[in-house]
CSV table of C-alpha atoms in Angstrom, one decimal:
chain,number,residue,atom,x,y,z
A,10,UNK,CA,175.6,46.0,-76.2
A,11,UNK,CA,177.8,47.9,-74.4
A,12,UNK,CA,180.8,46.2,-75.5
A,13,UNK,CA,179.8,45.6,-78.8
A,14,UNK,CA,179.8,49.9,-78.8
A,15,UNK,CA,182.9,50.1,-77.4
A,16,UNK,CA,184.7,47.9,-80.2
A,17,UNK,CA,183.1,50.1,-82.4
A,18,UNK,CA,184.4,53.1,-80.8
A,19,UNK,CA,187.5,51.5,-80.7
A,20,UNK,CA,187.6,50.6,-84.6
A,21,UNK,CA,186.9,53.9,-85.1
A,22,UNK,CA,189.4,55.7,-83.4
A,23,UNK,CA,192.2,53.9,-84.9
A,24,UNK,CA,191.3,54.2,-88.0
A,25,UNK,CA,191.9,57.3,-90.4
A,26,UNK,CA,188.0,56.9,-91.4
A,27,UNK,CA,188.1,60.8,-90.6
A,28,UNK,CA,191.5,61.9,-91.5
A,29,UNK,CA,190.3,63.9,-94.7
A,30,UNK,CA,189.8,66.7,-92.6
A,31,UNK,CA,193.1,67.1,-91.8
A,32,UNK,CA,195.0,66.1,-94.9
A,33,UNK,CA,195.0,68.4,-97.9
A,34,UNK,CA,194.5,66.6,-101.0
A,35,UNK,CA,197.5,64.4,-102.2
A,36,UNK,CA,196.6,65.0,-106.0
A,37,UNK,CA,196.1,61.0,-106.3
A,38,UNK,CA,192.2,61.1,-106.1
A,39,UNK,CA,189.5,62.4,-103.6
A,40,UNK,CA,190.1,61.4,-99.9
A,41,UNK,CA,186.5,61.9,-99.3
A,42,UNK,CA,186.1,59.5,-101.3
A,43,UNK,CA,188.6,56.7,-100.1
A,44,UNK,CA,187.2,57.4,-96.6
A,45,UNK,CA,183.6,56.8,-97.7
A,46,UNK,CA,184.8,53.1,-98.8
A,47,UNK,CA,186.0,52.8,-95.4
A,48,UNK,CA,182.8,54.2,-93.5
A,49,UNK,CA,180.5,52.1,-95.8
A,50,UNK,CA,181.4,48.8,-94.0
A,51,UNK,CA,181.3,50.3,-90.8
A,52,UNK,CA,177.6,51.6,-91.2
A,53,UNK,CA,176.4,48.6,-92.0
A,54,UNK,CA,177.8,46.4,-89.3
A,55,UNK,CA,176.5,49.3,-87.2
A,56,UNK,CA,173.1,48.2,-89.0
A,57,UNK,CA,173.5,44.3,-88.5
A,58,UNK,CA,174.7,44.4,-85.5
A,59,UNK,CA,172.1,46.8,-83.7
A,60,UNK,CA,168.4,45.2,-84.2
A,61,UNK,CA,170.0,42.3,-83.0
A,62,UNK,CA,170.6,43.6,-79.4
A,63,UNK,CA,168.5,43.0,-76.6
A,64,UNK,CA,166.0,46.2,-75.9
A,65,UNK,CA,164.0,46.3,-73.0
A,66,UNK,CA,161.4,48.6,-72.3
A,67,UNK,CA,160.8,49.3,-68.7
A,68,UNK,CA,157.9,47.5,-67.5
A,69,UNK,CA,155.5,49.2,-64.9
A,70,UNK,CA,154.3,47.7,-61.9
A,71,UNK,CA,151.3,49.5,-60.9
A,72,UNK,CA,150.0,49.3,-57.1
A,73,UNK,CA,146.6,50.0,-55.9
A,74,UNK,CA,146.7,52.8,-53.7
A,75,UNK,CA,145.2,51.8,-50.4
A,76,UNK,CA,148.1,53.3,-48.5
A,77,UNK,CA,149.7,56.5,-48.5
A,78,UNK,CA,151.7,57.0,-51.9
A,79,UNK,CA,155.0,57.6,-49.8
A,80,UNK,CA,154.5,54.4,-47.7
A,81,UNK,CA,152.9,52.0,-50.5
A,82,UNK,CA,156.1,53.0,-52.6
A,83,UNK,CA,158.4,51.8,-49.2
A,84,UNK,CA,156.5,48.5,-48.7
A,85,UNK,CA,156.9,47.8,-52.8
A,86,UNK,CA,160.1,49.1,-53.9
A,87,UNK,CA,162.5,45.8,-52.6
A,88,UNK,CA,160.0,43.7,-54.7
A,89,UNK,CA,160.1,46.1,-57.8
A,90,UNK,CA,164.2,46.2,-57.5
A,91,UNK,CA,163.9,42.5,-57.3
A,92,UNK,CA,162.1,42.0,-60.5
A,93,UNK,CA,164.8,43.7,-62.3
A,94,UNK,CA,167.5,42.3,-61.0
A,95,UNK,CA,166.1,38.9,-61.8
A,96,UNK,CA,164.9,39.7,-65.0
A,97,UNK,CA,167.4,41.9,-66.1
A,98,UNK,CA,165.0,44.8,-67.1
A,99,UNK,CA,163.6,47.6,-65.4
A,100,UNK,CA,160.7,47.6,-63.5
A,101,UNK,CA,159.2,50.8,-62.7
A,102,UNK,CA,156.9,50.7,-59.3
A,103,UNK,CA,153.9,53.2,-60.2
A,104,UNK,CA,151.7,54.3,-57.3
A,105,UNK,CA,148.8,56.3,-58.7
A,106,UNK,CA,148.0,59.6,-56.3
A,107,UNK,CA,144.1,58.4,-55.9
A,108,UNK,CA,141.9,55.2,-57.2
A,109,UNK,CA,141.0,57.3,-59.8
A,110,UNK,CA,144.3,57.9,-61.8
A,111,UNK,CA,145.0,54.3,-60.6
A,112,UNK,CA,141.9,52.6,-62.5
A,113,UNK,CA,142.3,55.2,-65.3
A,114,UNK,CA,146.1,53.0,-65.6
A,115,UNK,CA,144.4,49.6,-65.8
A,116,UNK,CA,141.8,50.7,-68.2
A,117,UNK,CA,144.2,52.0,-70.7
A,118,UNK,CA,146.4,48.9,-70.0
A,119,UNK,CA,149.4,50.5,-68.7
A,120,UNK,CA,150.8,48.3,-66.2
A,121,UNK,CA,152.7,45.6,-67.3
A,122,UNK,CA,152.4,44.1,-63.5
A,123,UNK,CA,149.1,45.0,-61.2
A,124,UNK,CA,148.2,44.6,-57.7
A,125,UNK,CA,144.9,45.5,-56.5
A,126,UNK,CA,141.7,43.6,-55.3
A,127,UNK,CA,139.7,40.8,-56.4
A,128,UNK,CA,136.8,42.6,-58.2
A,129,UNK,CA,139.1,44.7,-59.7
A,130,UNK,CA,140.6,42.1,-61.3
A,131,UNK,CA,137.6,40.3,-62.6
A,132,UNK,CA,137.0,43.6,-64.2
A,133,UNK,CA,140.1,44.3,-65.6
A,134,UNK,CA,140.1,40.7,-66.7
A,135,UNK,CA,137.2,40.7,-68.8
A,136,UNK,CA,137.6,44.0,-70.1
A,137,UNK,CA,141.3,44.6,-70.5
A,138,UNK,CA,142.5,40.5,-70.4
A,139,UNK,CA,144.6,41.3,-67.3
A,140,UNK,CA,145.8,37.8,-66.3
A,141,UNK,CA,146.4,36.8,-62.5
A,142,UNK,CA,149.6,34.9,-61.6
A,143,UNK,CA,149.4,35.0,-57.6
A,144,UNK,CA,148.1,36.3,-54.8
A,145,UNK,CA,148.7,37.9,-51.3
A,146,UNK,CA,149.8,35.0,-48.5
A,147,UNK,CA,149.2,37.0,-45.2
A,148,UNK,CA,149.1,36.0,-41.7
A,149,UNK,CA,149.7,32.9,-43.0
A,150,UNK,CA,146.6,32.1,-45.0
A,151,UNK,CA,146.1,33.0,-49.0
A,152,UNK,CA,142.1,33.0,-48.3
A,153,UNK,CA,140.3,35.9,-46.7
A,154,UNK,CA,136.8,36.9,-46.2
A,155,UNK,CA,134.5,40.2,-45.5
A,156,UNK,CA,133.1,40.3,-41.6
A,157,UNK,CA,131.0,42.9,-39.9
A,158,UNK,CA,132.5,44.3,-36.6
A,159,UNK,CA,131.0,46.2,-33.7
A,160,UNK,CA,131.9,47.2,-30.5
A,161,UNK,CA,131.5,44.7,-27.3
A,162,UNK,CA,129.0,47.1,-25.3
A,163,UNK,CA,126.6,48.0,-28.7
A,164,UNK,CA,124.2,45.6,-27.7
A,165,UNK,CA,124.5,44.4,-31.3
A,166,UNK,CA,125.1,40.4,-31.4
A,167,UNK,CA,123.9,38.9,-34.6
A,168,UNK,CA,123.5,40.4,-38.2
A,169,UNK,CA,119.8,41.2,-37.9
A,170,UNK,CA,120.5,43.5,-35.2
A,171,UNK,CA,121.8,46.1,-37.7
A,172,UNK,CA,118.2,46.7,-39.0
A,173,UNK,CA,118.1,50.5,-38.3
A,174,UNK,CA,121.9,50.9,-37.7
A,175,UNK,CA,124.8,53.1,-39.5
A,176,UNK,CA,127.2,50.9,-41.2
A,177,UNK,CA,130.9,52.1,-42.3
A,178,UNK,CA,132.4,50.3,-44.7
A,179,UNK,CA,135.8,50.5,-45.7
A,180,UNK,CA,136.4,51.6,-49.1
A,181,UNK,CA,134.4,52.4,-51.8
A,182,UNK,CA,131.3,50.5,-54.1
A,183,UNK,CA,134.4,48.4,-55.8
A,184,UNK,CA,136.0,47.5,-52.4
A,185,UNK,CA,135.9,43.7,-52.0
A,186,UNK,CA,136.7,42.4,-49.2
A,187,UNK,CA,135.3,45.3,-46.7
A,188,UNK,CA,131.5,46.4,-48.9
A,189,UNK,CA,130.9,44.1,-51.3
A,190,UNK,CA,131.6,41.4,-49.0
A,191,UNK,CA,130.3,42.3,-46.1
A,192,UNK,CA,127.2,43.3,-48.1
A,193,UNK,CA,126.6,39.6,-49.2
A,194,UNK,CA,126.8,39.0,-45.4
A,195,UNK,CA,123.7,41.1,-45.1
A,196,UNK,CA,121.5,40.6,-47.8
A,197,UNK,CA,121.7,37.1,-46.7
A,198,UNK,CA,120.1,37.7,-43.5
A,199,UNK,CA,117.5,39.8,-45.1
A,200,UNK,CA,118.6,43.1,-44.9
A,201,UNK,CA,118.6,46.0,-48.0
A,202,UNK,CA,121.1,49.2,-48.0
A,203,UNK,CA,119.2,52.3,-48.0
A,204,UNK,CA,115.9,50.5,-47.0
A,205,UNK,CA,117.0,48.0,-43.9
A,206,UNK,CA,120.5,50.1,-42.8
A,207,UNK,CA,122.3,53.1,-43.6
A,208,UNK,CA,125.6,53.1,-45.8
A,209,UNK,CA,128.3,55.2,-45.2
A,210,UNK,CA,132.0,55.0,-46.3
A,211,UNK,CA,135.7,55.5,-44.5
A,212,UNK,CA,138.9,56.1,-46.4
A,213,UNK,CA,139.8,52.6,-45.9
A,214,UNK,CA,139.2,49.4,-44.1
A,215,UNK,CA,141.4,50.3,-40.7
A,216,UNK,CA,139.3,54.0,-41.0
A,217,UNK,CA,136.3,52.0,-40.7
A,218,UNK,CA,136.7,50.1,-37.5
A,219,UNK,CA,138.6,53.0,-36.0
A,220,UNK,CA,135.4,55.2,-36.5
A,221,UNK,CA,133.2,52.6,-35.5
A,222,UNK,CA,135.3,52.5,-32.2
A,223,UNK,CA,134.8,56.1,-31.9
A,224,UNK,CA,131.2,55.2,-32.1
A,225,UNK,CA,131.1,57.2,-35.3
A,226,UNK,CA,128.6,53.9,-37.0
A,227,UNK,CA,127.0,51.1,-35.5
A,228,UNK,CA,129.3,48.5,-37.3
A,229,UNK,CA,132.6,48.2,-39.8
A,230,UNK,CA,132.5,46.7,-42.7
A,231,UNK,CA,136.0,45.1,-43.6
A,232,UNK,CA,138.4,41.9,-44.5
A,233,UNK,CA,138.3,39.4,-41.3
A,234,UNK,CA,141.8,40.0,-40.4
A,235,UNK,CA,141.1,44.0,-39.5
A,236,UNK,CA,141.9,43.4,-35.8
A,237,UNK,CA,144.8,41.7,-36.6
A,238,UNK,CA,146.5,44.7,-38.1
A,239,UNK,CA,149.2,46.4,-36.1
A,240,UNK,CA,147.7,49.6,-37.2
A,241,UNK,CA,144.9,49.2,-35.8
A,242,UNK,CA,145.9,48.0,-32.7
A,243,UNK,CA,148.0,50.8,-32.3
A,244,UNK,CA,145.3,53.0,-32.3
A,245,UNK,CA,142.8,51.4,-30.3
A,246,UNK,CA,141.7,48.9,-28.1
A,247,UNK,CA,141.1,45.6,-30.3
A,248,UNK,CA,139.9,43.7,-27.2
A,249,UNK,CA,136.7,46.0,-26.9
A,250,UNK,CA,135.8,45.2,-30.7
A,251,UNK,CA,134.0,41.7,-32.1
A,252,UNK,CA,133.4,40.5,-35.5
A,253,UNK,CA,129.9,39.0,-35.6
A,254,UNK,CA,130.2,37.9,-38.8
A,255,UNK,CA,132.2,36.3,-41.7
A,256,UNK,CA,131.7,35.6,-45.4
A,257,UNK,CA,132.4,32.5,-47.1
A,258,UNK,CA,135.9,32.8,-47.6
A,259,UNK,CA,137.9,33.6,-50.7
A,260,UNK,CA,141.2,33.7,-52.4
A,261,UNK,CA,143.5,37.0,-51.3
A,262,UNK,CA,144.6,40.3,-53.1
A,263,UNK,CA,145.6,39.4,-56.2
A,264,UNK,CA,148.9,39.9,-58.6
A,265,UNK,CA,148.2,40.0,-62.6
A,266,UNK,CA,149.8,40.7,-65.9
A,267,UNK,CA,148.8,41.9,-69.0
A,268,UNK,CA,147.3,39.6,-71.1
A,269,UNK,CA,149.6,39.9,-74.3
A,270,UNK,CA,152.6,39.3,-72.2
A,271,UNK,CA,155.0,36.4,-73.2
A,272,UNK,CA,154.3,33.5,-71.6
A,273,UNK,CA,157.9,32.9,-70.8
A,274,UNK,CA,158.2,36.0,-69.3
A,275,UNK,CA,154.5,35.3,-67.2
A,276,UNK,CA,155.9,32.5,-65.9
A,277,UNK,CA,159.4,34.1,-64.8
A,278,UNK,CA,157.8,36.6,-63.1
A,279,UNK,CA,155.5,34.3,-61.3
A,280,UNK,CA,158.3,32.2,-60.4
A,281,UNK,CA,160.5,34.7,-59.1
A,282,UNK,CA,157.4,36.0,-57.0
A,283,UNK,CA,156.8,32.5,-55.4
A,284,UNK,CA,160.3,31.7,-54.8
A,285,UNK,CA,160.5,34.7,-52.2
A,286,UNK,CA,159.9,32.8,-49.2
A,287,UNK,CA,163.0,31.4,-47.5
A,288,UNK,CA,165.2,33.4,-50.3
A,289,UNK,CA,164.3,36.8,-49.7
A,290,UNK,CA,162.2,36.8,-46.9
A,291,UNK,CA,162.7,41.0,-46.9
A,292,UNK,CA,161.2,41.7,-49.5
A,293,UNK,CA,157.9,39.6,-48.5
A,294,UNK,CA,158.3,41.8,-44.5
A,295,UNK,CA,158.8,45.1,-46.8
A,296,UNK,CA,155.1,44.3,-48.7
A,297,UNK,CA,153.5,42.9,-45.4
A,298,UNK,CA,152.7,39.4,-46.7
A,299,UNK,CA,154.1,36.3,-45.7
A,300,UNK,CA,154.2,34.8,-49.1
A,301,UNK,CA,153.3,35.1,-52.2
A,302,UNK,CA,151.4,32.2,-54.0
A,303,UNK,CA,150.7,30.6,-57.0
A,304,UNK,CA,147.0,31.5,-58.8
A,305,UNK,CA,144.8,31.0,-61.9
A,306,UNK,CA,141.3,32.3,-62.9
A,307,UNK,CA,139.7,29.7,-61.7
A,308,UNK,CA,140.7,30.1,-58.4
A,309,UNK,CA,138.3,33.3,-58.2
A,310,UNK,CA,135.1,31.5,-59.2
A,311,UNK,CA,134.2,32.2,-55.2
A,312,UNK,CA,134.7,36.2,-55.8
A,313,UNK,CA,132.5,35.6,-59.1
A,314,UNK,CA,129.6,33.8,-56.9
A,315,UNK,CA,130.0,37.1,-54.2
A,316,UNK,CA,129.7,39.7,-57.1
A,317,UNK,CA,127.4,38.7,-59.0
A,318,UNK,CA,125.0,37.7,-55.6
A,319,UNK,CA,125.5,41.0,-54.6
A,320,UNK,CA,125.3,43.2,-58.0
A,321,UNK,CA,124.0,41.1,-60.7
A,322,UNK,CA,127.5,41.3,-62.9
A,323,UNK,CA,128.4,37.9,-64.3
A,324,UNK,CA,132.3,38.3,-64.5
């Protein structure tokens, strides 16, 4: 486009297309005139030549914030500057200040790419037709599962010892892999919130275990790689924590588009994201996975069992 502009600009600065305002009239005819035959062609190349040009809007790649905005957009800007490169368009990263602004963005469809958590995206794949392309490889494994945590001196060994304790869950109502999760982990065993235990929230999975460390709650709810987290280790002792129990396991975070995107350009973008490992292994480090892998719908029919076991949606 750009050099198609610049023979443009070129054709039109040798030329004379403008000269009538610097010659007085010759008395042979209207120069304004002669000059308007010679812009006419040049407008309408102008005209053929422009729709024909490439035109890319930037597409937004939305991440759900369950970081800090400053360190979410560190950890996801190599992977963002990738996608363009390899695409050839812009890719804006968007990191929404709260979950709030950040569902209001995938309810009105406005991220072109989306990373958040399983039962977001069964919703935002019913409702908005979001469609997943792959998810989160970490620590090796593209499978994780909720688990219950408590400390090693609480006296607490199995899940029916909670009856009558504080849990902390990490996360809010929609957080899947640390309370809805961990809440299918206890309604199995027989045990109601409100009725059988008492629910309480942290900011986020690490908060959870952290406060339960403190022994600010009897147990954490979380994802079953919480102690593995270097964040966590760093702030207390993992060795004095023990998960006492899992889930049935399910597939990781997921990464989707929206659903009216081309399907050639669904499939570059999943290809480019898959590719990473052993080609670009820094962007992978930067986002704290190990790989990203290839996924389809079906692969969350485990997450759809969880949900709907633990409240009643059918997604």
């Amino acid at each position: 486009m750009i050099l198609v502009l610049g023979i443009i600009k070129v054709w039109v600065l040798q030329s004379d297309i403008f000269s009538y305002r610097f010659q007085p009239p010759t008395g042979h005819g209207d120069n304004t005139k002669m000059n308007g035959k010679r812009i006419l062609p040049l407008l309408l190349c102008i005209g053929l030549i422009l729709p024909s040009l490439p035109v890319f809007a930037e597409l937004q790649m939305g991440v759900f914030p369950r970081r800090p905005v400053a360190k979410t957009h560190k950890m996801f800007k190599p992977l963002a500057e990738k996608l363009s490169q390899e695409l050839g368009e812009p890719v804006k990263l968007v990191v929404a200040k709260d979950f709030k602004a950040f569902w209001k963005g995938v309810q009105n469809s406005q991220y072109d790419i989306v990373h958040y958590n399983q039962y977001h995206y069964l919703l935002s794949h019913k409702n908005q037709g979001y469609r997943v392309i792959a998810v989160n490889e970490e620590f090796g494994s593209s499978r994780i599962a909720g688990s219950l945590s408590v400390r090693t001196d609480a006296g607490i060994a199995k899940v029916e010892d909670l009856r009558g304790k504080t849990i902390l869950f990490g996360g809010g109502k929609k957080a899947m892999g640390s309370f809805i999760a961990p809440t299918a982990i206890l309604k199995r065993a027989g045990l109601e919130a409100g009725k059988d235990y008492t629910v309480r929230f942290a900011k986020n999975p690490p908060s959870a275990v952290i406060g339960v460390f403190n022994k600010a709650a009897d147990a954490a709810g979380s994802g079953n790689v919480i102690l593995k987290i270097k964040g966590v280790q760093k702030k207390i002792d993992v060795g004095q924590m023990q998960m006492i129990a899992e889930s049935d396991e399910f597939i990781h975070l997921p990464w989707a588009v929206k659903g009216d995107m081309a399907e050639e350009k669904v499939e570059r973008i999943r290809s480019i994201m898959i590719s990473l490992k052993g080609s670009d292994d820094a962007v992978l480090k930067s986002a704290g996975v190990t790989n990203f892998v290839k996924a389809v719908d079906g692969d969350f029919d485990k997450v759809r069992e969880i949900v709907e076991f633990v409240t009643g949606e059918a997604l």
